[in-house]
């Protein structure tokens, strides 16, 4: 069997950063599966249990991996990121983020979990990059109505530590469009406090561009 986890063999025939093709694959429990794995990630980062408990947990998770392994598929077949009926389109990778369009802005809520902890109560800086690539990518795609774009740069200003386990507010918009270049910026706030600001360049892809 080829290593479908890597998915390297499966480039989309249209090239580019293709918009997700909605699906209901995975059935009614796909969202529960993703939520359960998120909870598991939090447990694995926070657990301080006797060795026997760790052994049992590892055995159980090995069992789940054995169950799922025969069904590994490339990114175009898997429902991950394509379940538009679910939070974050059923994509386990993303920082939980709920957004909606408000005129010419994208606004919403983000929430970091124990899994995203860096040190001393602050979310890991790399997870802020993960959040803003999603937030600003969505902003560029939705507000320009052209989903075929890729991040050329992403600049982050860490203004204050980002707490985990708390609903935080996001807000983003398009600053400028110059041919294929879409400049966007956004911020993450805790009430009146700006925690993180970011700006990015998304470049619209040419037809067939990977
Ligand atoms: C409605 C739909 C909803 C769906 C939601 C889904 C959304 C999901 C959102 C998630 C989204 C997540 C997405 C991801 O995470 S994508 C993953 C992360 N990004 C990448 O892997 C991208 C890798 N890079 C490339 O592929 C190419 O470099 C790109 C495509 C970006 C440009 O290579 P290309 O050969 O095509 O173009 P070009 O080089 O002629 O450049 C064109 C222009 O741009 C300017 N330029 C380029 N780079 C930079 C730079 N670093 N700083 C400043 N300027 C830069 C350049 O000077 C030129 O300007 P000008 O000379 O014309 O004035």
Coordinates of N, CA and C and ligand atoms in Angstrom, one line a residue:
X1 N 0.8 -1.2 0.0 CA 0.0 0.0 0.0 C 0.9 1.2 0.0
X2 N 0.5 2.2 -0.8 CA 1.3 3.5 -0.8 C 0.9 4.2 0.5
X3 N 1.8 5.1 0.9 CA 1.6 5.8 2.1 C 0.6 6.9 1.9
X4 N -0.7 6.6 2.1 CA -1.7 7.6 1.8 C -1.7 8.7 2.8
X5 N -1.1 8.5 4.0 CA -1.0 9.6 5.0 C -0.2 10.8 4.3
X6 N 0.8 10.5 3.5 CA 1.6 11.5 2.9 C 0.9 12.2 1.8
X7 N 0.1 11.4 1.1 CA -0.7 12.0 0.0 C 0.1 12.6 -1.1
X8 N 1.4 12.3 -1.1 CA 2.2 13.0 -2.1 C 1.9 12.6 -3.5
X9 N 1.3 11.5 -3.7 CA 1.0 11.0 -5.0 C -0.2 11.6 -5.7
X10 N -0.9 12.4 -4.9 CA -2.2 12.9 -5.4 C -2.3 14.4 -5.6
X11 N -1.7 14.9 -6.7 CA -1.9 16.3 -7.0 C -3.2 16.5 -7.7
X12 N -4.0 17.5 -7.3 CA -5.3 17.8 -7.9 C -5.0 18.1 -9.4
X13 N -5.9 17.5 -10.3 CA -5.6 17.7 -11.7 C -5.8 19.2 -12.1
X14 N -6.6 20.0 -11.3 CA -6.7 21.4 -11.6 C -5.6 22.2 -11.1
X15 N -4.7 21.6 -10.3 CA -3.6 22.4 -9.7 C -4.1 23.3 -8.7
X16 N -3.2 24.1 -8.1 CA -3.7 25.2 -7.2 C -4.2 24.8 -5.9
X17 N -4.6 25.9 -5.2 CA -5.2 25.7 -3.8 C -6.7 25.6 -4.1
X18 N -7.1 24.4 -4.4 CA -8.5 24.2 -4.8 C -9.5 24.3 -3.6
X19 N -10.6 25.0 -3.8 CA -11.6 25.1 -2.8 C -12.1 23.7 -2.4
X20 N -12.5 23.5 -1.1 CA -12.9 22.2 -0.7 C -14.2 21.8 -1.4
X21 N -14.3 20.5 -1.8 CA -15.5 20.0 -2.4 C -16.3 19.4 -1.3
X22 N -17.5 20.0 -1.0 CA -18.3 19.5 0.1 C -18.7 18.1 0.0
X23 N -18.7 17.4 1.2 CA -19.1 16.0 1.2 C -19.8 15.7 2.5
X24 N -20.5 14.6 2.6 CA -21.1 14.1 3.8 C -20.4 12.8 4.2
X25 N -19.3 12.4 3.5 CA -18.6 11.2 3.9 C -18.3 11.2 5.3
X26 N -18.2 10.0 5.9 CA -17.9 9.9 7.3 C -19.1 9.8 8.2
X27 N -20.3 10.2 7.6 CA -21.5 10.0 8.3 C -21.8 10.9 9.5
X28 N -22.8 10.6 10.3 CA -23.2 11.5 11.4 C -22.2 11.6 12.5
X29 N -21.3 10.7 12.6 CA -20.3 10.7 13.7 C -19.0 11.3 13.4
X30 N -18.8 11.8 12.1 CA -17.5 12.3 11.8 C -17.1 13.5 12.7
X31 N -18.1 14.4 12.9 CA -17.8 15.5 13.8 C -17.4 15.1 15.2
X32 N -18.1 14.1 15.7 CA -17.8 13.5 17.0 C -16.4 12.9 17.0
X33 N -16.0 12.3 15.9 CA -14.7 11.7 15.9 C -13.6 12.8 16.0
X34 N -13.8 13.9 15.2 CA -12.8 15.0 15.3 C -12.8 15.6 16.7
X35 N -13.9 15.8 17.2 CA -14.0 16.4 18.6 C -13.3 15.5 19.6
X36 N -13.5 14.2 19.4 CA -12.9 13.2 20.4 C -11.4 13.2 20.3
X37 N -10.9 13.4 19.1 CA -9.5 13.4 18.9 C -8.9 14.7 19.5
X38 N -9.6 15.8 19.3 CA -9.2 17.0 19.9 C -9.1 16.9 21.4
X39 N -10.1 16.3 22.0 CA -10.1 16.0 23.5 C -8.9 15.1 23.8
X40 N -8.7 14.1 23.0 CA -7.6 13.2 23.3 C -6.2 14.0 23.3
X41 N -6.1 14.9 22.3 CA -4.8 15.7 22.2 C -4.6 16.5 23.5
X42 N -5.8 17.0 24.0 CA -5.7 17.8 25.2 C -5.3 16.9 26.4
X43 N -5.9 15.7 26.5 CA -5.5 14.7 27.5 C -4.0 14.3 27.5
X44 N -3.6 14.1 26.3 CA -2.2 13.6 26.1 C -1.2 14.7 26.6
X45 N -1.6 16.0 26.4 CA -0.7 17.0 26.8 C -0.8 17.3 28.3
X46 N -2.0 16.9 28.9 CA -2.1 17.3 30.3 C -2.0 16.1 31.3
X47 N -1.9 14.9 30.8 CA -2.0 13.7 31.7 C -0.8 13.6 32.6
X48 N -1.1 13.2 33.8 CA -0.1 12.8 34.8 C -0.6 11.6 35.5
X49 N -0.5 10.5 34.9 CA -1.2 9.3 35.4 C -0.2 8.2 35.7
X50 N -0.6 7.1 36.4 CA 0.3 6.0 36.6 C 0.7 5.3 35.3
X51 N 1.8 4.7 35.3 CA 2.4 4.0 34.1 C 1.3 3.1 33.5
X52 N 0.6 2.3 34.3 CA -0.3 1.4 33.8 C -1.5 2.0 33.0
X53 N -1.9 3.2 33.5 CA -2.9 4.0 32.7 C -2.4 4.4 31.4
X54 N -1.1 4.8 31.4 CA -0.5 5.3 30.1 C -0.4 4.1 29.1
X55 N 0.0 2.9 29.7 CA 0.1 1.7 28.8 C -1.3 1.3 28.3
X56 N -2.3 1.4 29.1 CA -3.6 1.0 28.6 C -4.1 2.0 27.6
X57 N -3.9 3.3 27.8 CA -4.3 4.3 26.8 C -3.5 4.1 25.5
X58 N -2.2 3.8 25.5 CA -1.5 3.6 24.3 C -2.0 2.4 23.6
X59 N -2.4 1.3 24.3 CA -2.9 0.1 23.7 C -4.3 0.5 23.0
X60 N -5.1 1.2 23.7 CA -6.4 1.6 23.1 C -6.2 2.4 21.8
X61 N -5.3 3.4 21.9 CA -5.1 4.2 20.7 C -4.5 3.4 19.6
X62 N -3.6 2.5 19.9 CA -3.0 1.6 18.9 C -4.2 0.8 18.2
X63 N -5.2 0.4 19.0 CA -6.3 -0.3 18.4 C -7.1 0.6 17.4
X64 N -7.3 1.8 17.8 CA -8.0 2.7 16.9 C -7.1 2.9 15.6
X65 N -5.8 3.1 15.7 CA -5.0 3.2 14.5 C -5.1 2.0 13.6
X66 N -5.1 0.8 14.3 CA -5.2 -0.4 13.5 C -6.6 -0.4 12.7
X67 N -7.6 0.0 13.4 CA -8.9 0.1 12.8 C -9.0 1.0 11.6
X68 N -8.3 2.2 11.7 CA -8.4 3.2 10.6 C -7.4 3.0 9.5
X69 N -6.3 2.3 9.8 CA -5.2 2.2 8.8 C -5.6 1.7 7.4
X70 N -6.5 0.7 7.3 CA -6.8 0.3 5.9 C -7.6 1.3 5.1
X71 N -8.1 2.4 5.8 CA -8.9 3.3 5.1 C -8.2 4.6 4.8
X72 N -6.9 4.7 4.9 CA -6.2 5.9 4.7 C -6.3 6.3 3.2
X73 N -6.7 7.6 2.9 CA -7.0 8.0 1.6 C -6.2 9.3 1.3
X74 N -6.1 9.7 0.1 CA -5.4 11.0 -0.2 C -6.4 12.1 0.2
X75 N -5.8 13.3 0.1 CA -6.6 14.5 0.6 C -7.9 14.8 -0.2
X76 N -7.9 14.3 -1.4 CA -9.1 14.6 -2.3 C -10.3 13.7 -1.9
X77 N -9.9 12.5 -1.4 CA -11.0 11.5 -1.1 C -11.4 11.6 0.4
X78 N -10.5 12.0 1.3 CA -10.8 12.1 2.7 C -11.8 13.2 2.9
X79 N -12.8 13.0 3.9 CA -13.7 14.1 4.2 C -13.1 15.3 5.0
X80 N -11.8 15.1 5.5 CA -11.2 16.1 6.3 C -11.1 17.4 5.5
X81 N -11.7 18.5 6.2 CA -11.7 19.8 5.5 C -12.8 20.0 4.5
X82 N -13.6 19.0 4.3 CA -14.6 19.0 3.2 C -16.0 18.9 3.9
X83 N -16.1 18.7 5.2 CA -17.4 18.6 5.8 C -17.8 20.0 6.2
X84 N -18.4 20.6 5.2 CA -18.8 22.0 5.4 C -20.0 22.2 6.4
X85 N -20.6 21.1 6.8 CA -21.6 21.1 7.8 C -21.0 21.1 9.2
X86 N -19.7 21.0 9.4 CA -19.1 20.8 10.7 C -18.2 22.0 11.0
X87 N -18.0 22.2 12.3 CA -17.0 23.3 12.7 C -15.7 23.0 12.0
X88 N -15.0 24.1 11.5 CA -13.7 24.0 10.9 C -13.7 23.0 9.7
X89 N -14.9 22.8 9.1 CA -15.0 21.8 8.0 C -14.5 20.5 8.4
X90 N -14.5 20.1 9.7 CA -14.0 18.8 10.1 C -12.5 18.6 9.9
X91 N -11.8 19.7 9.9 CA -10.3 19.7 9.8 C -9.7 19.7 11.1
X92 N -9.1 18.6 11.5 CA -8.5 18.5 12.8 C -7.3 19.4 13.0
X93 N -6.6 19.8 11.9 CA -5.4 20.6 12.0 C -5.7 22.0 12.6
X94 N -6.8 22.6 12.2 CA -6.9 24.0 12.5 C -7.1 24.3 14.0
X95 N -6.8 25.5 14.4 CA -7.2 26.0 15.7 C -8.7 26.3 15.6
X96 N -9.5 25.8 16.6 CA -10.9 26.0 16.4 C -11.3 27.4 16.2
X97 N -12.0 27.7 15.1 CA -12.2 29.0 14.6 C -13.6 29.1 14.0
X98 N -14.5 30.0 14.4 CA -15.8 30.2 13.8 C -15.8 31.6 13.3
X99 N -16.2 31.7 12.0 CA -16.2 33.0 11.4 C -17.4 33.3 10.6
X100 N -17.7 34.5 10.4 CA -18.8 34.9 9.4 C -18.4 36.2 8.8
X101 N -19.0 36.5 7.7 CA -18.8 37.8 7.0 C -19.7 38.8 7.6
X102 N -19.1 40.0 7.9 CA -19.8 41.1 8.4 C -19.5 42.3 7.5
X103 N -20.2 42.5 6.4 CA -19.9 43.5 5.4 C -18.6 43.2 4.7
X104 N -17.6 44.1 4.8 CA -16.3 43.9 4.2 C -15.3 43.4 5.2
X105 N -15.8 42.7 6.3 CA -14.9 42.2 7.3 C -15.2 40.7 7.5
X106 N -14.3 39.9 8.0 CA -14.5 38.6 8.5 C -14.3 38.7 10.0
X107 N -15.3 38.3 10.8 CA -15.2 38.3 12.2 C -15.6 37.0 12.8
X108 N -15.2 36.8 14.1 CA -15.6 35.5 14.7 C -14.9 35.2 16.0
X109 N -14.8 33.9 16.3 CA -14.2 33.5 17.6 C -13.2 32.4 17.4
X110 N -12.1 32.5 18.1 CA -11.1 31.4 18.1 C -10.9 31.0 19.6
X111 N -10.5 29.7 19.7 CA -10.3 29.2 21.1 C -9.1 28.2 21.1
X112 N -8.1 28.6 21.8 CA -6.9 27.7 21.9 C -7.2 26.7 23.1
X113 N -6.6 25.5 22.9 CA -6.9 24.4 23.9 C -5.5 24.1 24.6
X114 N -5.6 23.2 25.5 CA -4.4 22.7 26.2 C -3.4 22.2 25.2
X115 N -3.9 21.5 24.2 CA -3.0 21.0 23.1 C -2.1 22.1 22.5
X116 N -2.6 23.3 22.5 CA -1.9 24.4 21.8 C -0.9 25.2 22.8
X117 N -0.9 24.7 24.0 CA -0.1 25.4 25.0 C 1.4 25.4 24.7
X118 N 2.0 26.6 24.8 CA 3.4 26.8 24.7 C 4.0 26.6 26.0
X119 N 4.1 27.7 26.8 CA 4.7 27.6 28.1 C 4.1 28.7 29.0
X120 N 3.9 28.3 30.3 CA 3.5 29.3 31.3 C 2.1 29.9 30.9
X121 N 1.2 29.1 30.4 CA -0.1 29.6 30.2 C -0.4 30.2 28.8
X122 N 0.7 30.4 28.0 CA 0.5 31.1 26.7 C 0.5 30.1 25.6
X123 N -0.4 30.4 24.7 CA -0.5 29.5 23.5 C 0.9 29.6 22.7
X124 N 1.3 28.5 22.1 CA 2.5 28.4 21.4 C 2.5 29.4 20.2
X125 N 3.6 30.1 19.9 CA 3.6 31.1 18.9 C 3.3 30.5 17.5
X126 N 3.7 29.3 17.3 CA 3.5 28.7 16.0 C 2.0 28.4 15.7
X127 N 1.2 28.2 16.8 CA -0.2 28.0 16.6 C -0.9 29.3 16.3
X128 N -0.3 30.4 16.6 CA -0.8 31.7 16.1 C -0.7 31.8 14.6
X129 N 0.5 31.3 14.1 CA 0.7 31.3 12.7 C -0.4 30.4 12.0
X130 N -0.7 29.2 12.6 CA -1.7 28.3 12.1 C -3.0 29.0 12.1
X131 N -3.4 29.7 13.2 CA -4.7 30.4 13.2 C -4.7 31.5 12.1
X132 N -3.7 32.3 12.0 CA -3.8 33.4 11.1 C -3.7 33.0 9.6
X133 N -3.0 31.9 9.3 CA -3.0 31.5 7.9 C -4.4 31.1 7.5
X134 N -5.1 30.4 8.4 CA -6.5 30.0 8.2 C -7.4 31.3 8.1
X135 N -7.3 32.1 9.1 CA -8.2 33.3 9.2 C -7.9 34.2 8.0
X136 N -6.7 34.6 7.7 CA -6.4 35.5 6.6 C -6.6 34.9 5.3
X137 N -6.3 33.6 5.2 CA -6.6 32.9 3.9 C -8.1 32.9 3.6
X138 N -8.9 32.6 4.6 CA -10.4 32.7 4.4 C -10.8 34.1 4.0
X139 N -10.2 35.1 4.7 CA -10.5 36.5 4.5 C -10.2 36.8 3.0
X140 N -9.0 36.5 2.5 CA -8.6 36.8 1.2 C -9.6 36.0 0.2
X141 N -9.9 34.8 0.5 CA -10.7 34.0 -0.4 C -12.1 34.5 -0.5
X142 N -12.7 34.7 0.7 CA -14.1 35.0 0.7 C -14.4 36.5 0.3
X143 N -13.6 37.4 0.7 CA -13.8 38.8 0.4 C -13.5 39.1 -1.0
X144 N -12.6 38.4 -1.7 CA -12.3 38.6 -3.1 C -13.1 37.6 -4.0
X145 N -13.7 36.6 -3.4 CA -14.5 35.6 -4.1 C -13.6 34.8 -5.0
X146 N -12.3 34.7 -4.7 CA -11.4 33.8 -5.6 C -10.6 33.0 -4.7
X147 N -10.9 31.7 -4.6 CA -10.3 30.8 -3.6 C -8.9 30.3 -4.0
X148 N -8.5 30.5 -5.3 CA -7.2 29.9 -5.7 C -6.1 30.9 -5.4
X149 N -5.7 30.8 -4.1 CA -4.6 31.7 -3.7 C -3.7 30.9 -2.7
X150 N -2.5 31.4 -2.6 CA -1.6 30.8 -1.6 C -0.9 31.9 -0.9
X151 N -0.5 31.6 0.4 CA 0.2 32.5 1.3 C 1.6 32.8 0.7
X152 N 1.9 34.0 0.5 CA 3.3 34.3 0.1 C 4.1 34.7 1.3
X153 N 3.5 35.6 2.1 CA 4.1 35.8 3.4 C 3.1 36.0 4.5
X154 N 3.5 35.8 5.7 CA 2.6 36.0 6.9 C 3.4 36.6 8.0
X155 N 3.1 37.8 8.4 CA 3.9 38.5 9.4 C 3.0 38.6 10.7
X156 N 3.6 38.2 11.8 CA 2.9 38.2 13.1 C 3.5 39.1 14.1
X157 N 2.7 39.9 14.7 CA 3.2 40.7 15.9 C 2.5 40.2 17.1
X158 N 3.3 39.6 18.0 CA 2.8 39.1 19.3 C 2.8 40.2 20.3
X159 N 1.6 40.7 20.6 CA 1.4 41.9 21.4 C 1.3 41.5 22.9
X160 N 0.6 40.4 23.2 CA 0.4 39.9 24.5 C 0.2 38.4 24.5
X161 N 0.5 37.8 25.6 CA 0.3 36.3 25.6 C -1.1 35.9 25.3
X162 N -1.3 34.8 24.6 CA -2.7 34.4 24.3 C -3.1 33.3 25.2
X163 N -4.2 33.5 26.0 CA -4.6 32.4 26.9 C -5.2 31.2 26.2
X164 N -5.1 30.1 26.8 CA -5.8 28.9 26.3 C -7.2 28.8 27.1
X165 N -8.1 28.0 26.4 CA -9.3 27.7 27.1 C -10.3 28.9 27.3
X166 N -10.2 29.9 26.4 CA -11.0 31.1 26.5 C -11.4 31.5 25.1
X167 N -12.7 31.9 24.9 CA -13.2 32.4 23.6 C -12.6 33.8 23.4
X168 N -11.9 33.9 22.2 CA -11.2 35.1 21.8 C -11.9 35.6 20.5
X169 N -11.7 36.9 20.3 CA -12.4 37.5 19.1 C -11.3 37.7 18.0
X170 N -11.8 37.4 16.7 CA -10.9 37.7 15.6 C -11.7 38.7 14.6
X171 N -10.9 39.4 13.9 CA -11.4 40.4 12.9 C -10.4 40.6 11.9
X172 N -10.8 40.5 10.6 CA -9.8 40.6 9.5 C -10.5 41.2 8.3
X173 N -9.6 41.8 7.4 CA -10.1 42.4 6.2 C -9.1 42.5 5.1
X174 N -9.5 42.9 3.9 CA -8.6 43.1 2.8 C -8.1 44.5 2.8
X175 N -6.8 44.7 2.8 CA -6.2 46.1 2.8 C -6.0 46.7 1.4
X176 N -5.6 45.8 0.5 CA -5.2 46.3 -0.8 C -5.2 45.1 -1.8
X177 N -5.6 45.3 -3.0 CA -5.5 44.3 -4.1 C -4.7 45.0 -5.2
X178 N -3.6 44.3 -5.6 CA -2.7 44.8 -6.7 C -2.5 43.7 -7.7
X179 N -3.3 43.6 -8.7 CA -3.2 42.5 -9.7 C -3.4 41.2 -9.0
X180 N -2.5 40.3 -9.0 CA -2.7 39.0 -8.4 C -2.4 39.0 -6.9
X181 N -2.0 40.1 -6.4 CA -1.6 40.2 -4.9 C -2.8 40.7 -4.1
X182 N -3.0 40.0 -3.0 CA -4.1 40.4 -2.1 C -3.5 40.6 -0.7
X183 N -3.5 41.8 -0.2 CA -2.9 42.1 1.1 C -4.0 42.1 2.1
X184 N -3.8 41.4 3.1 CA -4.9 41.3 4.2 C -4.2 41.4 5.6
X185 N -5.1 41.8 6.5 CA -4.6 41.9 7.9 C -5.7 41.6 8.9
X186 N -5.3 41.2 10.1 CA -6.3 40.9 11.1 C -5.7 40.9 12.5
X187 N -6.6 40.7 13.4 CA -6.1 40.7 14.8 C -7.0 39.7 15.7
X188 N -6.3 39.4 16.7 CA -6.9 38.5 17.7 C -7.0 39.3 19.0
X189 N -8.2 39.4 19.6 CA -8.4 40.2 20.8 C -9.0 39.4 21.9
X190 N -8.8 39.8 23.1 CA -9.5 39.3 24.3 C -10.2 40.6 24.9
X191 N -11.5 40.7 24.4 CA -12.2 41.9 24.8 C -11.5 43.1 24.2
X192 N -11.2 44.1 25.0 CA -10.5 45.3 24.5 C -9.0 45.2 24.3
X193 N -8.5 44.1 24.7 CA -7.0 43.9 24.6 C -6.6 43.2 23.3
X194 N -5.8 43.9 22.5 CA -5.2 43.2 21.3 C -4.1 42.3 21.7
X195 N -4.3 41.0 21.4 CA -3.3 40.0 21.7 C -2.2 39.8 20.6
X196 N -2.8 39.7 19.4 CA -1.9 39.4 18.2 C -2.4 40.1 17.0
X197 N -1.5 40.7 16.2 CA -1.9 41.3 14.9 C -1.1 40.6 13.9
X198 N -1.6 40.5 12.7 CA -0.9 39.8 11.6 C -1.3 40.5 10.3
X199 N -0.4 40.5 9.3 CA -0.7 40.9 8.0 C 0.0 39.9 7.0
X200 N -0.6 39.7 5.9 CA -0.2 38.7 4.9 C -0.4 39.1 3.5
X201 N 0.4 38.4 2.6 CA 0.1 38.6 1.2 C -0.3 37.2 0.7
X202 N -1.4 37.2 0.0 CA -1.9 36.0 -0.7 C -1.8 36.3 -2.2
X203 N -1.2 35.4 -2.9 CA -1.1 35.6 -4.4 C -2.0 34.7 -5.1
X204 N -2.8 35.3 -6.0 CA -3.8 34.5 -6.8 C -3.0 33.6 -7.7
X205 N -3.3 32.3 -7.8 CA -2.6 31.4 -8.6 C -3.0 31.5 -10.0
X206 N -2.0 31.2 -10.9 CA -2.4 31.1 -12.3 C -3.0 29.7 -12.6
X207 N -3.7 29.6 -13.7 CA -4.4 28.3 -13.9 C -3.3 27.2 -14.0
X208 N -3.6 26.1 -13.2 CA -2.7 24.9 -13.2 C -1.5 25.0 -12.3
X209 N -1.3 26.2 -11.7 CA -0.2 26.4 -10.8 C -0.4 25.6 -9.5
X210 N 0.7 24.9 -9.0 CA 0.5 24.0 -7.9 C 0.2 24.7 -6.6
Ligands
LIG1 C1 -14.9 30.9 -0.9 C2 -14.0 29.9 -0.6 C3 -13.9 29.5 0.8 C4 -12.8 28.4 1.0 C5 -12.0 28.7 2.1 C6 -10.7 28.1 1.9 C7 -9.7 29.0 2.3 C8 -8.6 28.4 3.0 C9 -7.5 29.4 3.2 C10 -6.3 28.7 3.7 C11 -5.2 29.4 2.8 C12 -3.9 28.7 3.2 C13 -3.0 28.8 2.0 C14 -1.7 28.2 2.4 O1 -1.4 28.0 3.5 S1 -0.7 27.7 1.1 C15 0.7 27.1 1.9 C16 1.8 28.1 2.2 N1 2.2 28.8 1.1 C17 2.9 28.2 0.1 O2 3.3 27.1 0.1 C18 3.3 29.1 -1.0 C19 4.6 28.8 -1.6 N2 5.0 29.9 -2.6 C20 4.5 29.8 -3.9 O3 3.8 28.9 -4.2 C21 4.8 31.0 -4.7 O4 5.9 31.7 -4.2 C22 3.6 32.0 -4.9 C23 2.4 31.3 -5.5 C24 3.2 32.6 -3.5 C25 4.1 33.2 -5.8 O5 4.7 32.6 -6.9 P1 4.3 33.0 -8.4 O6 5.3 32.5 -9.3 O7 2.9 32.7 -8.7 O8 4.3 34.6 -8.4 P2 5.6 35.6 -8.4 O9 6.7 35.0 -7.7 O10 5.8 36.1 -9.7 O11 5.0 36.7 -7.4 C26 3.8 37.4 -7.8 C27 3.9 38.8 -7.1 O12 3.9 38.6 -5.7 C28 5.1 39.1 -5.2 N3 5.5 38.2 -4.1 C29 5.6 36.9 -4.1 N4 6.1 36.4 -2.9 C30 6.3 37.5 -2.2 C31 6.8 37.7 -0.9 N5 7.1 36.6 -0.1 N6 6.9 38.9 -0.4 C32 6.6 40.0 -1.1 N7 6.1 39.9 -2.4 C33 6.0 38.7 -2.9 C34 6.1 39.2 -6.3 O13 7.1 40.1 -6.1 C35 5.2 39.5 -7.4 O14 4.9 40.9 -7.3 P3 4.9 41.8 -8.7 O15 6.3 41.8 -9.1 O16 4.0 41.2 -9.6 O17 4.5 43.2 -8.2

